[in-house]
Tab-separated table of C-alpha atoms in Angstrom:
chain	number	residue	atom	x	y	z
O	1	UNK	CA	-9.513	-9.854	-15.137
O	2	UNK	CA	-7.551	-7.320	-12.294
O	3	UNK	CA	-9.513	-5.124	-10.702
O	4	UNK	CA	-6.372	-2.624	-11.743
O	5	UNK	CA	-3.397	-3.152	-14.040
O	6	UNK	CA	0.258	-2.362	-13.952
O	7	UNK	CA	2.335	-2.591	-16.191
O	8	UNK	CA	5.389	-4.079	-13.279
O	9	UNK	CA	8.580	-2.631	-15.951
O	10	UNK	CA	11.305	-2.900	-14.561
O	11	UNK	CA	11.361	0.423	-16.485
O	12	UNK	CA	14.839	1.861	-16.688
O	13	UNK	CA	15.486	5.707	-17.858
O	14	UNK	CA	18.672	8.313	-18.118
O	15	UNK	CA	18.854	10.425	-15.382
O	16	UNK	CA	16.943	13.561	-16.598
O	17	UNK	CA	14.028	11.570	-19.017
O	18	UNK	CA	10.500	12.031	-18.330
O	19	UNK	CA	8.973	9.591	-17.131
O	20	UNK	CA	5.276	7.598	-18.124
O	21	UNK	CA	3.942	5.609	-14.859
O	22	UNK	CA	0.091	4.133	-16.193
O	23	UNK	CA	-2.666	2.150	-14.159
O	24	UNK	CA	-5.555	1.020	-16.189
O	25	UNK	CA	-9.111	0.327	-13.939
O	26	UNK	CA	-12.621	-1.609	-14.410
O	27	UNK	CA	-13.901	-0.903	-11.454
O	28	UNK	CA	-16.420	2.440	-13.048
O	29	UNK	CA	-17.162	3.687	-9.321
O	30	UNK	CA	-13.513	4.193	-8.065
O	31	UNK	CA	-13.427	7.909	-6.975
O	32	UNK	CA	-10.111	8.407	-5.251
O	33	UNK	CA	-6.403	7.413	-7.059
O	34	UNK	CA	-3.175	7.978	-5.137
O	35	UNK	CA	0.599	7.157	-6.298
O	36	UNK	CA	2.866	5.027	-4.021
O	37	UNK	CA	6.879	5.433	-3.983
O	38	UNK	CA	8.914	2.346	-2.514
O	39	UNK	CA	12.264	1.967	-1.690
O	40	UNK	CA	13.874	-1.854	-1.643
O	41	UNK	CA	12.673	-2.598	2.195
O	42	UNK	CA	10.036	-0.405	2.849
O	43	UNK	CA	7.262	0.808	3.172
O	44	UNK	CA	4.981	2.890	0.598
O	45	UNK	CA	4.898	6.097	1.374
O	46	UNK	CA	2.123	8.440	-0.216
O	47	UNK	CA	3.232	11.155	-4.035
O	48	UNK	CA	-0.140	12.053	-4.453
O	49	UNK	CA	-4.035	11.935	-4.076
O	50	UNK	CA	-6.656	13.059	-6.495
O	51	UNK	CA	-10.100	12.875	-6.929
O	52	UNK	CA	-11.919	12.032	-9.744
O	53	UNK	CA	-10.345	13.302	-12.844
O	54	UNK	CA	-7.684	16.320	-13.625
O	55	UNK	CA	-5.002	16.895	-13.541
O	56	UNK	CA	-2.710	17.469	-10.512
O	57	UNK	CA	1.354	18.878	-9.759
O	58	UNK	CA	4.039	18.530	-7.247
O	59	UNK	CA	7.434	19.974	-8.182
O	60	UNK	CA	8.158	17.630	-10.576
O	61	UNK	CA	5.485	15.163	-10.731
O	62	UNK	CA	2.179	15.123	-12.161
O	63	UNK	CA	-1.064	13.586	-11.638
O	64	UNK	CA	-3.153	12.963	-14.502
O	65	UNK	CA	-6.925	10.589	-14.038
O	66	UNK	CA	-8.901	10.244	-17.599
O	67	UNK	CA	-11.974	8.930	-15.781
O	68	UNK	CA	-14.100	7.956	-19.127
O	69	UNK	CA	-10.650	5.874	-19.855
O	70	UNK	CA	-10.656	4.655	-16.548
O	71	UNK	CA	-6.656	5.047	-17.087
O	72	UNK	CA	-4.555	6.774	-14.693
O	73	UNK	CA	-1.154	8.364	-15.226
O	74	UNK	CA	1.704	9.309	-13.021
O	75	UNK	CA	4.665	11.948	-15.178
O	76	UNK	CA	8.110	12.398	-13.719
O	77	UNK	CA	10.055	15.245	-15.520
O	78	UNK	CA	13.894	15.898	-14.196
O	79	UNK	CA	14.559	12.325	-13.805
O	80	UNK	CA	16.902	11.591	-10.878
O	81	UNK	CA	19.193	8.918	-9.410
O	82	UNK	CA	16.564	9.294	-5.868
O	83	UNK	CA	13.740	7.842	-7.895
O	84	UNK	CA	14.633	4.548	-8.456
O	85	UNK	CA	12.188	3.111	-6.438
O	86	UNK	CA	9.053	0.998	-7.322
O	87	UNK	CA	5.570	3.275	-7.843
O	88	UNK	CA	2.068	1.787	-6.479
O	89	UNK	CA	-1.125	3.089	-8.406
O	90	UNK	CA	-4.182	2.740	-5.726
O	91	UNK	CA	-7.774	3.542	-6.318
O	92	UNK	CA	-10.769	3.550	-3.927
O	93	UNK	CA	-14.368	3.441	-4.308
O	94	UNK	CA	-14.952	5.457	-0.559
O	95	UNK	CA	-14.260	8.012	1.219
O	96	UNK	CA	-12.051	5.691	3.045
O	97	UNK	CA	-8.965	3.372	3.200
O	98	UNK	CA	-10.968	0.591	3.372
O	99	UNK	CA	-11.291	-0.558	0.792
O	100	UNK	CA	-8.022	0.198	-1.347
O	101	UNK	CA	-6.971	-1.867	-4.631
O	102	UNK	CA	-3.108	-1.322	-4.718
O	103	UNK	CA	-1.844	-2.596	-8.611
O	104	UNK	CA	0.848	-4.499	-8.192
O	105	UNK	CA	3.979	-2.216	-8.644
O	106	UNK	CA	5.930	-0.972	-11.128
O	107	UNK	CA	10.168	-0.863	-11.299
O	108	UNK	CA	12.065	1.827	-12.435
O	109	UNK	CA	15.538	1.872	-12.125
O	110	UNK	CA	17.119	5.829	-13.012
O	111	UNK	CA	20.786	5.892	-14.339
O	112	UNK	CA	23.048	8.774	-13.610
E	1	UNK	CA	9.418	10.406	15.825
E	2	UNK	CA	8.974	6.164	15.154
E	3	UNK	CA	5.816	6.360	13.018
E	4	UNK	CA	4.422	2.541	12.884
E	5	UNK	CA	7.484	0.157	13.654
E	6	UNK	CA	6.838	-3.672	12.661
E	7	UNK	CA	8.444	-6.647	14.097
E	8	UNK	CA	10.259	-8.934	13.972
E	9	UNK	CA	11.156	-7.816	9.852
E	10	UNK	CA	12.100	-11.863	9.308
E	11	UNK	CA	10.321	-14.843	9.668
E	12	UNK	CA	11.834	-18.081	8.777
E	13	UNK	CA	8.209	-20.317	9.366
E	14	UNK	CA	7.728	-24.566	9.360
E	15	UNK	CA	4.272	-25.992	8.254
E	16	UNK	CA	1.549	-25.275	11.188
E	17	UNK	CA	3.523	-23.365	14.156
E	18	UNK	CA	1.880	-20.099	14.611
E	19	UNK	CA	3.186	-16.017	15.244
E	20	UNK	CA	1.740	-12.994	16.153
E	21	UNK	CA	2.696	-9.828	13.951
E	22	UNK	CA	2.979	-6.948	15.680
E	23	UNK	CA	2.164	-3.493	15.250
E	24	UNK	CA	2.515	-0.184	17.100
E	25	UNK	CA	2.557	3.418	16.462
E	26	UNK	CA	2.618	6.451	18.184
E	27	UNK	CA	0.626	8.869	16.351
E	28	UNK	CA	-2.703	8.971	18.049
E	29	UNK	CA	-3.803	7.491	15.238
E	30	UNK	CA	-7.406	5.909	15.253
E	31	UNK	CA	-7.579	3.337	11.617
E	32	UNK	CA	-5.405	0.850	11.928
E	33	UNK	CA	-4.258	-1.811	8.158
E	34	UNK	CA	-2.928	-4.822	8.001
E	35	UNK	CA	-1.465	-5.799	3.901
E	36	UNK	CA	-0.010	-8.158	2.785
E	37	UNK	CA	2.200	-7.984	-0.475
E	38	UNK	CA	3.482	-10.610	-2.517
E	39	UNK	CA	5.735	-10.105	-6.402
E	40	UNK	CA	3.420	-9.014	-9.576
E	41	UNK	CA	-0.383	-8.880	-6.974
E	42	UNK	CA	-0.418	-5.862	-5.281
E	43	UNK	CA	-1.052	-4.635	-1.523
E	44	UNK	CA	-4.175	-6.686	-0.308
E	45	UNK	CA	-6.284	-5.396	2.937
E	46	UNK	CA	-6.085	-7.541	5.444
E	47	UNK	CA	-8.420	-6.567	8.328
E	48	UNK	CA	-9.093	-3.416	9.058
E	49	UNK	CA	-9.617	-1.810	12.394
E	50	UNK	CA	-11.348	2.010	13.716
E	51	UNK	CA	-10.698	2.262	16.391
E	52	UNK	CA	-9.883	0.805	20.103
E	53	UNK	CA	-11.181	-2.806	20.465
E	54	UNK	CA	-13.191	-2.457	17.102
E	55	UNK	CA	-11.691	-4.554	13.788
E	56	UNK	CA	-12.725	-5.754	11.316
E	57	UNK	CA	-11.729	-7.903	7.892
E	58	UNK	CA	-10.995	-7.034	4.825
E	59	UNK	CA	-9.723	-8.382	1.508
E	60	UNK	CA	-8.739	-11.510	1.872
E	61	UNK	CA	-8.666	-12.373	5.635
E	62	UNK	CA	-8.814	-15.851	5.933
E	63	UNK	CA	-6.079	-17.397	8.384
E	64	UNK	CA	-5.401	-14.914	9.782
E	65	UNK	CA	-7.260	-12.587	12.944
E	66	UNK	CA	-6.409	-9.872	14.487
E	67	UNK	CA	-7.087	-7.211	18.132
E	68	UNK	CA	-6.877	-3.925	19.244
E	69	UNK	CA	-6.667	-3.150	22.324
E	70	UNK	CA	-5.542	-0.215	22.478
E	71	UNK	CA	-4.978	2.770	19.639
E	72	UNK	CA	-1.308	2.622	19.307
E	73	UNK	CA	-1.008	-2.189	19.238
E	74	UNK	CA	-2.374	-3.971	16.126
E	75	UNK	CA	-1.202	-7.294	16.219
E	76	UNK	CA	-2.156	-9.493	12.936
E	77	UNK	CA	-1.803	-13.726	14.473
E	78	UNK	CA	-1.557	-16.648	12.431
E	79	UNK	CA	-2.473	-19.218	14.088
E	80	UNK	CA	-1.627	-22.770	11.418
E	81	UNK	CA	0.902	-21.643	8.987
E	82	UNK	CA	0.467	-22.692	4.967
E	83	UNK	CA	2.613	-21.642	2.464
E	84	UNK	CA	-0.155	-19.482	1.249
E	85	UNK	CA	0.895	-17.138	4.167
E	86	UNK	CA	4.481	-16.231	2.399
E	87	UNK	CA	4.542	-12.569	2.040
E	88	UNK	CA	5.258	-9.726	2.995
E	89	UNK	CA	3.393	-8.140	5.759
E	90	UNK	CA	2.811	-4.075	5.660
E	91	UNK	CA	1.371	-2.317	8.654
E	92	UNK	CA	-0.434	1.553	7.741
E	93	UNK	CA	-2.519	3.264	9.982
E	94	UNK	CA	-4.707	6.531	9.627
E	95	UNK	CA	-5.563	9.673	11.889
E	96	UNK	CA	-8.725	8.456	11.362
E	97	UNK	CA	-10.253	6.870	7.648
E	98	UNK	CA	-12.246	9.159	6.380
E	99	UNK	CA	-10.752	12.772	3.696
E	100	UNK	CA	-9.116	13.834	1.714
E	101	UNK	CA	-5.931	14.457	2.718
E	102	UNK	CA	-5.448	11.163	4.570
E	103	UNK	CA	-2.195	9.357	3.116
E	104	UNK	CA	-1.669	5.682	5.221
E	105	UNK	CA	1.368	6.104	6.819
E	106	UNK	CA	3.471	2.526	5.823
E	107	UNK	CA	5.651	0.618	8.671
E	108	UNK	CA	8.853	-0.903	6.882
E	109	UNK	CA	7.131	-4.677	6.991
E	110	UNK	CA	7.809	-7.840	8.648
E	111	UNK	CA	8.935	-10.605	5.099
E	112	UNK	CA	7.752	-13.955	6.390
E	113	UNK	CA	9.040	-17.302	4.923
E	114	UNK	CA	7.133	-20.094	5.386
E	115	UNK	CA	8.666	-23.523	4.858
């Protein structure tokens, strides 16, 4: 069993749709949870960062963490064609980045 | 502001050849990382460095070596290339390893094929 599971998709939605991206994990010690966006032929860029359980909102993006279920989500409201990318979840136990574990990524296409 | 720069962008190697993947950052970041990204597997940490002269192994270090003689540069060395090392390699940096809002800044990757 992988430490972090993420549905690879691909996921295709019409412009304006609400998108839900999810990851599950097995290590209950994970405390720091991140979502990265990766455009084709580019490096990942950090979208959202949350610590422990709860919700965090940033514009059209909302990150949710449910530690009791070992489940994290990223919601994108009013999705735009520019949101088309691969979304990676990542998580770590320690306060630094040296033990970070990444999901395989979900490929999202938003059609105009 | 260049950020993290990786060279080359693409490379094809023969089995047994060696090469160095270059990574340089101009943000004066202390921490630097090397990852590999394989289809369906996610990013895996190869090596990391917390400052000049200090390096340590990550999750998948076998077959690789690193050095960190300056704050700016963190090259990754493959000594005897094997087909299993075909991957996309990403270098990243952060100001330090700790802190709630310390995003990793990634380069655009080196696509390496070993035939």
